PDB file of C-alpha atoms in Angstrom:
ATOM      1  CA  ASP A   1      26.741  19.765 -82.122  1.00 59.00           C
ATOM      2  CA  ASP A   2      26.044  18.251 -79.035  1.00 59.00           C
ATOM      3  CA  LYS A   3      29.753  18.855 -77.411  1.00 60.00           C
ATOM      4  CA  THR A   4      29.183  22.407 -78.324  1.00 63.00           C
ATOM      5  CA  ILE A   5      25.984  22.609 -76.756  1.00 63.00           C
ATOM      6  CA  TYR A   6      26.947  21.415 -73.727  1.00 64.00           C
ATOM      7  CA  ALA A   7      30.493  23.645 -73.591  1.00 63.00           C
ATOM      8  CA  LYS A   8      28.173  26.373 -73.876  1.00 65.00           C
ATOM      9  CA  THR A   9      26.185  25.541 -70.926  1.00 68.00           C
ATOM     10  CA  THR A  10      28.778  24.607 -68.652  1.00 71.00           C
ATOM     11  CA  PHE A  11      30.667  28.059 -69.187  1.00 71.00           C
ATOM     12  CA  PRO A  12      28.512  30.460 -67.324  1.00 71.00           C
ATOM     13  CA  ARG A  13      29.017  27.492 -64.541  1.00 73.00           C
ATOM     14  CA  VAL A  14      32.501  28.292 -63.923  1.00 78.00           C
ATOM     15  CA  VAL A  15      33.620  31.609 -65.874  1.00 86.00           C
ATOM     16  CA  PRO A  16      32.712  34.667 -64.352  1.00 91.00           C
ATOM     17  CA  TYR A  17      30.777  37.180 -66.491  1.00 91.00           C
ATOM     18  CA  TYR A  18      33.189  40.551 -66.791  1.00 90.00           C
ATOM     19  CA  LYS A  19      30.131  42.907 -66.016  1.00 92.00           C
ATOM     20  CA  ASP A  20      29.324  41.957 -62.868  1.00 94.00           C
ATOM     21  CA  GLY A  21      32.364  38.960 -61.728  1.00 93.00           C
ATOM     22  CA  LEU A  22      29.619  36.660 -61.053  1.00 95.00           C
ATOM     23  CA  ILE A  23      29.398  32.841 -62.002  1.00 92.00           C
ATOM     24  CA  GLU A  24      26.167  31.331 -62.942  1.00 91.00           C
ATOM     25  CA  VAL A  25      24.729  30.226 -59.456  1.00 93.00           C
ATOM     26  CA  TYR A  26      26.379  33.122 -57.633  1.00 95.00           C
ATOM     27  CA  ARG A  27      24.200  35.409 -59.475  1.00 96.00           C
ATOM     28  CA  LYS A  28      20.822  33.422 -58.948  1.00 96.00           C
ATOM     29  CA  ALA A  29      21.714  33.702 -55.386  1.00 97.00           C
ATOM     30  CA  LEU A  30      21.688  37.368 -55.236  1.00 97.00           C
ATOM     31  CA  TRP A  31      19.405  38.047 -57.304  1.00 97.00           C
ATOM     32  CA  GLU A  32      16.892  35.671 -55.447  1.00 97.00           C
ATOM     33  CA  MET A  33      17.936  37.743 -52.413  1.00 97.00           C
ATOM     34  CA  TYR A  34      17.798  40.794 -53.603  1.00 97.00           C
ATOM     35  CA  ASN A  35      14.242  40.032 -55.465  1.00 95.00           C
ATOM     36  CA  SER A  36      13.013  38.940 -51.820  1.00 96.00           C
ATOM     37  CA  LYS A  37      13.799  42.319 -50.431  1.00 96.00           C
ATOM     38  CA  LEU A  38      16.742  40.534 -48.091  1.00 97.00           C
ATOM     39  CA  PHE A  39      18.587  44.122 -47.730  1.00 97.00           C
ATOM     40  CA  TRP A  40      21.122  44.879 -45.185  1.00 96.00           C
ATOM     41  CA  ILE A  41      19.634  47.146 -42.078  1.00 94.00           C
ATOM     42  CA  ASP A  42      21.816  45.578 -39.185  1.00 92.00           C
ATOM     43  CA  GLU A  43      22.777  42.123 -38.020  1.00 91.00           C
ATOM     44  CA  ASN A  44      19.602  41.180 -36.751  1.00 91.00           C
ATOM     45  CA  HIS A  45      17.777  41.760 -39.871  1.00 94.00           C
ATOM     46  CA  VAL A  46      18.472  38.126 -41.110  1.00 96.00           C
ATOM     47  CA  VAL A  47      16.331  35.121 -42.309  1.00 97.00           C
ATOM     48  CA  LYS A  48      17.285  31.339 -42.160  1.00 97.00           C
ATOM     49  CA  SER A  49      19.351  30.245 -44.867  1.00 97.00           C
ATOM     50  CA  ALA A  50      16.874  27.328 -45.676  1.00 97.00           C
ATOM     51  CA  THR A  51      14.071  29.895 -46.892  1.00 96.00           C
ATOM     52  CA  THR A  52      16.711  31.430 -49.902  1.00 97.00           C
ATOM     53  CA  VAL A  53      18.352  28.049 -50.574  1.00 97.00           C
ATOM     54  CA  GLY A  54      14.224  26.815 -51.290  1.00 96.00           C
ATOM     55  CA  ASN A  55      13.716  30.006 -53.312  1.00 96.00           C
ATOM     56  CA  ILE A  56      16.970  29.240 -55.186  1.00 96.00           C
ATOM     57  CA  ILE A  57      16.209  25.784 -56.561  1.00 95.00           C
ATOM     58  CA  GLY A  58      12.395  26.233 -56.838  1.00 94.00           C
ATOM     59  CA  LYS A  59      13.193  29.539 -58.707  1.00 95.00           C
ATOM     60  CA  TRP A  60      16.059  29.883 -60.650  1.00 94.00           C
ATOM     61  CA  HIS A  61      18.984  26.841 -60.394  1.00 89.00           C
ATOM     62  CA  PRO A  62      17.688  23.433 -60.327  1.00 85.00           C
ATOM     63  CA  HIS A  63      20.802  22.037 -59.251  1.00 82.00           C
ATOM     64  CA  GLY A  64      20.380  20.696 -56.126  1.00 85.00           C
ATOM     65  CA  ASP A  65      20.356  22.350 -52.810  1.00 92.00           C
ATOM     66  CA  ALA A  66      24.498  21.435 -52.326  1.00 94.00           C
ATOM     67  CA  SER A  67      25.513  23.708 -54.859  1.00 91.00           C
ATOM     68  CA  SER A  68      22.917  26.574 -54.180  1.00 95.00           C
ATOM     69  CA  TYR A  69      24.316  27.001 -50.584  1.00 97.00           C
ATOM     70  CA  GLN A  70      27.618  26.280 -51.461  1.00 95.00           C
ATOM     71  CA  ALA A  71      27.683  29.779 -53.758  1.00 95.00           C
ATOM     72  CA  MET A  72      25.966  31.760 -50.476  1.00 97.00           C
ATOM     73  CA  VAL A  73      28.990  30.220 -48.057  1.00 97.00           C
ATOM     74  CA  THR A  74      31.220  31.152 -50.990  1.00 95.00           C
ATOM     75  CA  LEU A  75      29.933  34.986 -50.748  1.00 97.00           C
ATOM     76  CA  ALA A  76      29.851  35.297 -47.702  1.00 97.00           C
ATOM     77  CA  GLN A  77      32.946  34.026 -46.195  1.00 95.00           C
ATOM     78  CA  ASP A  78      35.705  36.922 -45.306  1.00 93.00           C
ATOM     79  CA  TYR A  79      38.630  34.999 -45.998  1.00 90.00           C
ATOM     80  CA  THR A  80      37.680  34.339 -49.699  1.00 91.00           C
ATOM     81  CA  ASN A  81      36.438  37.565 -50.249  1.00 94.00           C
ATOM     82  CA  ASN A  82      37.386  41.157 -49.746  1.00 94.00           C
ATOM     83  CA  GLU A  83      33.801  42.170 -49.274  1.00 96.00           C
ATOM     84  CA  PRO A  84      31.738  39.486 -48.888  1.00 97.00           C
ATOM     85  CA  LEU A  85      28.341  40.203 -50.991  1.00 98.00           C
ATOM     86  CA  ILE A  86      26.632  38.004 -48.066  1.00 98.00           C
ATOM     87  CA  TYR A  87      26.305  38.799 -44.536  1.00 98.00           C
ATOM     88  CA  GLY A  88      25.890  35.220 -43.238  1.00 97.00           C
ATOM     89  CA  ALA A  89      25.239  34.894 -38.906  1.00 96.00           C
ATOM     90  CA  GLY A  90      26.243  31.865 -37.783  1.00 96.00           C
ATOM     91  CA  ASN A  91      28.894  29.449 -38.402  1.00 97.00           C
ATOM     92  CA  TRP A  92      29.847  29.948 -42.341  1.00 97.00           C
ATOM     93  CA  GLY A  93      33.232  28.097 -41.960  1.00 94.00           C
ATOM     94  CA  ASN A  94      37.225  29.259 -41.655  1.00 91.00           C
ATOM     95  CA  ILE A  95      40.094  29.327 -43.554  1.00 85.00           C
ATOM     96  CA  LEU A  96      41.413  26.392 -41.642  1.00 83.00           C
ATOM     97  CA  GLY A  97      38.978  24.141 -43.805  1.00 85.00           C
ATOM     98  CA  ASP A  98      36.223  23.656 -41.418  1.00 92.00           C
ATOM     99  CA  ALA A  99      32.945  23.618 -43.214  1.00 93.00           C
ATOM    100  CA  ALA A 100      29.582  25.915 -42.770  1.00 96.00           C
ATOM    101  CA  ALA A 101      27.133  24.620 -40.706  1.00 97.00           C
ATOM    102  CA  ALA A 102      23.825  23.119 -42.421  1.00 97.00           C
ATOM    103  CA  TYR A 103      21.567  25.783 -44.185  1.00 97.00           C
ATOM    104  CA  ARG A 104      18.927  25.013 -41.582  1.00 96.00           C
ATOM    105  CA  TYR A 105      21.531  26.452 -38.673  1.00 97.00           C
ATOM    106  CA  THR A 106      22.520  29.661 -40.328  1.00 98.00           C
ATOM    107  CA  ASN A 107      20.581  32.833 -41.440  1.00 98.00           C
ATOM    108  CA  CYS A 108      21.442  35.563 -43.734  1.00 97.00           C
ATOM    109  CA  CYS A 109      20.741  38.692 -45.950  1.00 97.00           C
ATOM    110  CA  LEU A 110      22.687  40.477 -48.225  1.00 98.00           C
ATOM    111  CA  SER A 111      25.708  42.578 -47.178  1.00 97.00           C
ATOM    112  CA  GLU A 112      26.311  46.075 -46.663  1.00 97.00           C
ATOM    113  CA  PHE A 113      28.770  46.519 -48.880  1.00 97.00           C
ATOM    114  CA  PHE A 114      26.318  44.870 -51.421  1.00 97.00           C
ATOM    115  CA  CYS A 115      23.649  47.596 -50.836  1.00 96.00           C
ATOM    116  CA  ASP A 116      26.293  49.952 -50.933  1.00 96.00           C
ATOM    117  CA  CYS A 117      27.606  49.570 -54.348  1.00 95.00           C
ATOM    118  CA  ILE A 118      24.221  47.923 -56.457  1.00 94.00           C
ATOM    119  CA  GLU A 119      22.868  50.157 -58.746  1.00 89.00           C
ATOM    120  CA  GLN A 120      19.068  49.015 -59.075  1.00 89.00           C
ATOM    121  CA  ILE A 121      17.631  46.154 -60.895  1.00 93.00           C
ATOM    122  CA  LYS A 122      15.126  46.820 -63.098  1.00 89.00           C
ATOM    123  CA  PRO A 123      15.064  46.324 -67.203  1.00 89.00           C
ATOM    124  CA  GLU A 124      15.704  49.861 -67.601  1.00 90.00           C
ATOM    125  CA  ILE A 125      19.172  49.336 -66.424  1.00 89.00           C
ATOM    126  CA  VAL A 126      19.813  45.686 -67.450  1.00 94.00           C
ATOM    127  CA  ASP A 127      18.461  42.858 -69.926  1.00 94.00           C
ATOM    128  CA  PHE A 128      16.115  40.158 -68.127  1.00 96.00           C
ATOM    129  CA  ILE A 129      16.212  36.532 -69.658  1.00 95.00           C
ATOM    130  CA  PRO A 130      13.312  33.566 -69.259  1.00 95.00           C
ATOM    131  CA  ASN A 131      14.797  31.519 -65.953  1.00 94.00           C
ATOM    132  CA  PHE A 132      14.803  27.539 -66.650  1.00 91.00           C
ATOM    133  CA  ASP A 133      11.141  26.988 -67.221  1.00 93.00           C
ATOM    134  CA  ASN A 134       9.973  30.296 -68.497  1.00 94.00           C
ATOM    135  CA  THR A 135       7.982  31.299 -65.712  1.00 95.00           C
ATOM    136  CA  LEU A 136       9.650  34.217 -64.428  1.00 96.00           C
ATOM    137  CA  MET A 137      12.597  36.683 -65.403  1.00 96.00           C
ATOM    138  CA  GLU A 138      16.003  37.267 -64.227  1.00 96.00           C
ATOM    139  CA  PRO A 139      18.678  39.819 -64.840  1.00 96.00           C
ATOM    140  CA  ASP A 140      21.395  38.715 -67.095  1.00 94.00           C
ATOM    141  CA  TYR A 141      24.102  40.499 -65.351  1.00 95.00           C
ATOM    142  CA  ILE A 142      23.660  42.492 -61.243  1.00 96.00           C
ATOM    143  CA  PRO A 143      24.643  46.143 -62.219  1.00 96.00           C
ATOM    144  CA  PHE A 144      27.380  46.850 -59.629  1.00 96.00           C
ATOM    145  CA  LYS A 145      29.214  50.376 -59.613  1.00 94.00           C
ATOM    146  CA  LEU A 146      32.767  48.699 -59.828  1.00 94.00           C
ATOM    147  CA  PRO A 147      34.387  45.798 -60.651  1.00 95.00           C
ATOM    148  CA  ILE A 148      33.650  43.383 -58.527  1.00 96.00           C
ATOM    149  CA  LEU A 149      35.711  40.334 -60.365  1.00 95.00           C
ATOM    150  CA  LEU A 150      38.579  42.158 -59.656  1.00 95.00           C
ATOM    151  CA  VAL A 151      37.913  43.271 -55.967  1.00 96.00           C
ATOM    152  CA  ASN A 152      37.155  39.386 -55.039  1.00 96.00           C
ATOM    153  CA  GLY A 153      38.139  37.659 -57.371  1.00 93.00           C
ATOM    154  CA  SER A 154      37.127  34.108 -58.556  1.00 90.00           C
ATOM    155  CA  TYR A 155      37.929  30.603 -58.723  1.00 85.00           C
ATOM    156  CA  GLY A 156      36.602  27.544 -60.327  1.00 78.00           C
ATOM    157  CA  ILE A 157      36.985  24.624 -62.049  1.00 77.00           C
ATOM    158  CA  ALA A 158      34.970  22.129 -64.182  1.00 70.00           C
ATOM    159  CA  ASP A 159      35.229  19.786 -67.276  1.00 68.00           C
ATOM    160  CA  SER A 160      37.625  21.671 -69.023  1.00 70.00           C
ATOM    161  CA  TYR A 161      37.219  25.251 -68.024  1.00 76.00           C
ATOM    162  CA  ILE A 162      38.997  27.286 -65.051  1.00 80.00           C
ATOM    163  CA  THR A 163      39.115  30.517 -63.719  1.00 84.00           C
ATOM    164  CA  SER A 164      41.612  31.529 -61.443  1.00 86.00           C
ATOM    165  CA  ILE A 165      41.793  35.255 -60.299  1.00 89.00           C
ATOM    166  CA  PRO A 166      42.851  36.933 -57.156  1.00 91.00           C
ATOM    167  CA  CYS A 167      41.468  39.471 -55.066  1.00 93.00           C
ATOM    168  CA  HIS A 168      42.680  43.062 -55.096  1.00 94.00           C
ATOM    169  CA  ASN A 169      42.154  46.047 -52.402  1.00 94.00           C
ATOM    170  CA  LEU A 170      38.712  47.698 -53.189  1.00 95.00           C
ATOM    171  CA  ALA A 171      40.789  51.426 -52.916  1.00 96.00           C
ATOM    172  CA  ASP A 172      43.072  50.388 -55.467  1.00 96.00           C
ATOM    173  CA  VAL A 173      40.329  48.766 -57.456  1.00 96.00           C
ATOM    174  CA  CYS A 174      38.429  52.250 -57.459  1.00 96.00           C
ATOM    175  CA  ASP A 175      41.662  54.136 -58.490  1.00 96.00           C
ATOM    176  CA  ILE A 176      42.305  52.077 -61.122  1.00 95.00           C
ATOM    177  CA  SER A 177      38.791  52.536 -62.776  1.00 95.00           C
ATOM    178  CA  ILE A 178      38.739  55.400 -62.614  1.00 96.00           C
ATOM    179  CA  LYS A 179      41.807  56.154 -64.551  1.00 95.00           C
ATOM    180  CA  TYR A 180      40.369  54.173 -67.339  1.00 95.00           C
ATOM    181  CA  VAL A 181      37.085  55.980 -67.520  1.00 95.00           C
ATOM    182  CA  LYS A 182      39.002  59.299 -67.355  1.00 96.00           C
ATOM    183  CA  ASN A 183      41.156  57.792 -70.069  1.00 96.00           C
ATOM    184  CA  LYS A 184      40.109  54.519 -71.717  1.00 94.00           C
ATOM    185  CA  HIS A 185      43.239  54.331 -74.578  1.00 95.00           C
ATOM    186  CA  ILE A 186      45.440  54.758 -71.620  1.00 95.00           C
ATOM    187  CA  PRO A 187      48.226  52.376 -71.843  1.00 94.00           C
ATOM    188  CA  ASN A 188      48.095  48.866 -70.087  1.00 92.00           C
ATOM    189  CA  GLU A 189      51.670  49.360 -68.689  1.00 92.00           C
ATOM    190  CA  ILE A 190      50.438  52.901 -67.340  1.00 94.00           C
ATOM    191  CA  LEU A 191      47.379  51.830 -65.660  1.00 94.00           C
ATOM    192  CA  VAL A 192      48.180  48.502 -63.440  1.00 93.00           C
ATOM    193  CA  ASP A 193      51.684  51.027 -62.204  1.00 92.00           C
ATOM    194  CA  GLY A 194      51.591  49.702 -58.580  1.00 90.00           C
ATOM    195  CA  PHE A 195      48.551  47.584 -58.921  1.00 92.00           C
ATOM    196  CA  TYR A 196      48.831  44.402 -57.371  1.00 89.00           C
ATOM    197  CA  PRO A 197      46.929  41.371 -55.712  1.00 91.00           C
ATOM    198  CA  ASP A 198      45.586  41.619 -51.896  1.00 90.00           C
ATOM    199  CA  PHE A 199      44.040  38.984 -50.200  1.00 88.00           C
ATOM    200  CA  PRO A 200      41.486  38.910 -47.580  1.00 87.00           C
ATOM    201  CA  TYR A 201      43.782  36.867 -44.934  1.00 78.00           C
ATOM    202  CA  TYR A 202      47.179  38.737 -45.829  1.00 75.00           C
ATOM    203  CA  GLY A 203      50.152  36.314 -46.560  1.00 79.00           C
ATOM    204  CA  ILE A 204      53.487  37.560 -48.307  1.00 84.00           C
ATOM    205  CA  VAL A 205      53.419  37.260 -51.917  1.00 87.00           C
ATOM    206  CA  THR A 206      57.250  36.537 -53.020  1.00 90.00           C
ATOM    207  CA  ASN A 207      57.579  36.956 -56.706  1.00 91.00           C
ATOM    208  CA  ARG A 208      56.068  40.310 -56.674  1.00 89.00           C
ATOM    209  CA  SER A 209      58.410  41.418 -59.614  1.00 89.00           C
ATOM    210  CA  GLU A 210      56.999  37.976 -61.861  1.00 91.00           C
ATOM    211  CA  VAL A 211      53.639  39.379 -61.008  1.00 92.00           C
ATOM    212  CA  GLU A 212      54.124  42.943 -62.136  1.00 91.00           C
ATOM    213  CA  ARG A 213      55.600  41.623 -64.904  1.00 91.00           C
ATOM    214  CA  PHE A 214      52.324  39.861 -66.403  1.00 90.00           C
ATOM    215  CA  TYR A 215      49.597  42.284 -65.080  1.00 91.00           C
ATOM    216  CA  LYS A 216      51.681  44.807 -67.377  1.00 92.00           C
ATOM    217  CA  MET A 217      52.123  42.665 -70.373  1.00 91.00           C
ATOM    218  CA  ASN A 218      48.978  40.961 -69.723  1.00 85.00           C
ATOM    219  CA  VAL A 219      50.280  37.421 -69.877  1.00 84.00           C
ATOM    220  CA  PRO A 220      48.968  34.667 -67.788  1.00 82.00           C
ATOM    221  CA  GLY A 221      51.272  33.959 -64.558  1.00 84.00           C
ATOM    222  CA  ASN A 222      51.562  32.200 -61.386  1.00 87.00           C
ATOM    223  CA  ILE A 223      51.190  33.914 -57.839  1.00 90.00           C
ATOM    224  CA  LYS A 224      53.681  32.864 -55.143  1.00 91.00           C
ATOM    225  CA  MET A 225      52.614  32.807 -51.448  1.00 90.00           C
ATOM    226  CA  LYS A 226      53.618  32.207 -48.185  1.00 89.00           C
ATOM    227  CA  ALA A 227      52.520  32.420 -44.927  1.00 88.00           C
ATOM    228  CA  THR A 228      53.392  35.139 -42.465  1.00 88.00           C
ATOM    229  CA  ILE A 229      54.622  33.524 -39.285  1.00 88.00           C
ATOM    230  CA  GLU A 230      56.636  34.367 -35.987  1.00 90.00           C
ATOM    231  CA  THR A 231      59.116  32.168 -34.628  1.00 93.00           C
ATOM    232  CA  ASP A 232      59.957  31.760 -30.739  1.00 92.00           C
ATOM    233  CA  ARG A 233      63.442  29.937 -30.092  1.00 92.00           C
ATOM    234  CA  ILE A 234      63.223  29.720 -26.547  1.00 93.00           C
ATOM    235  CA  ASN A 235      59.900  27.617 -26.336  1.00 93.00           C
ATOM    236  CA  ASN A 236      60.770  26.036 -29.667  1.00 94.00           C
ATOM    237  CA  LYS A 237      57.403  27.470 -31.328  1.00 94.00           C
ATOM    238  CA  ILE A 238      56.281  28.696 -34.563  1.00 92.00           C
ATOM    239  CA  PHE A 239      53.393  31.040 -34.451  1.00 91.00           C
ATOM    240  CA  ILE A 240      51.501  31.088 -38.112  1.00 87.00           C
ATOM    241  CA  LYS A 241      49.960  34.695 -38.162  1.00 82.00           C
ATOM    242  CA  ASP A 242      48.533  34.582 -41.675  1.00 80.00           C
ATOM    243  CA  LEU A 243      47.770  32.406 -44.334  1.00 78.00           C
ATOM    244  CA  PRO A 244      47.600  32.813 -47.996  1.00 75.00           C
TER     245      PRO A 244
END
C-alpha cells in the first residue's frame, strides 16, 4: 500500500546502510565527489562547494540544495566525525552551534582519510543502480576497507525512524574487525570486551558500566556524558575544556 511504499523510500534517508555506514544523501554526495575526481592532494586542491551541490541535486539527489549541502557539512565536521570523509576549507561551523557558511563561500574535496580507506568503486566490486531519472548509474554502497559506521557513528531522525550510533576510536575499530575476521563465531562478549564509544571532542562518559552491559548483551541503551571542566575558585571562574 501507499504507507509501505512511503516507508521504504524514507528508510534509507535516516537509517545508514550497514555496508558503508552512510545514509542515502551522504552516499550520493561522496559518489559525486569521487565521480568528479575530487581526491585529496593537499589543502590547496579544493573546489567551490557550490559546484558539488549543483551536481548532487542535478544528477543524484533532487531534494533541494539545503539537504545536499548539509550532508557535505556533516561529513566535513571534525567535531561530528572521528574521521571526516570530506576536507572542508572555510567556515564549516563549530561545536558551539554556529552554522557553516553558505556553499558559495566554502571549498572542499574528499578527505585524505577517505582516499586512504576507499576501495575502487566500479561494477566489478559493487552493484550499481539507476539514479532518480534513469539517466545515470550510482553505486549501491561505498566500498570502504573498514566499518565507517563504527568509526563515525550516525544520527538521524525522520518520520517514525531514528538512528543514534556513537563514534568509536579508529584503532579500536580495526582491532575488533581483525578479531571478527579471524573468528566469525567469536562470542559477542569477547568480541566487544574493552570496546567503548570514543567521541571526537572527548567529554566524560558517566555510565561506563551500563555502556559495557548493553554492548556485551546487544541491547539498546543510553550513553550519559558530561563536559570536562576546570574550576578557578580564586577568580570564581569555570573553564569548559571539552564538550560531549
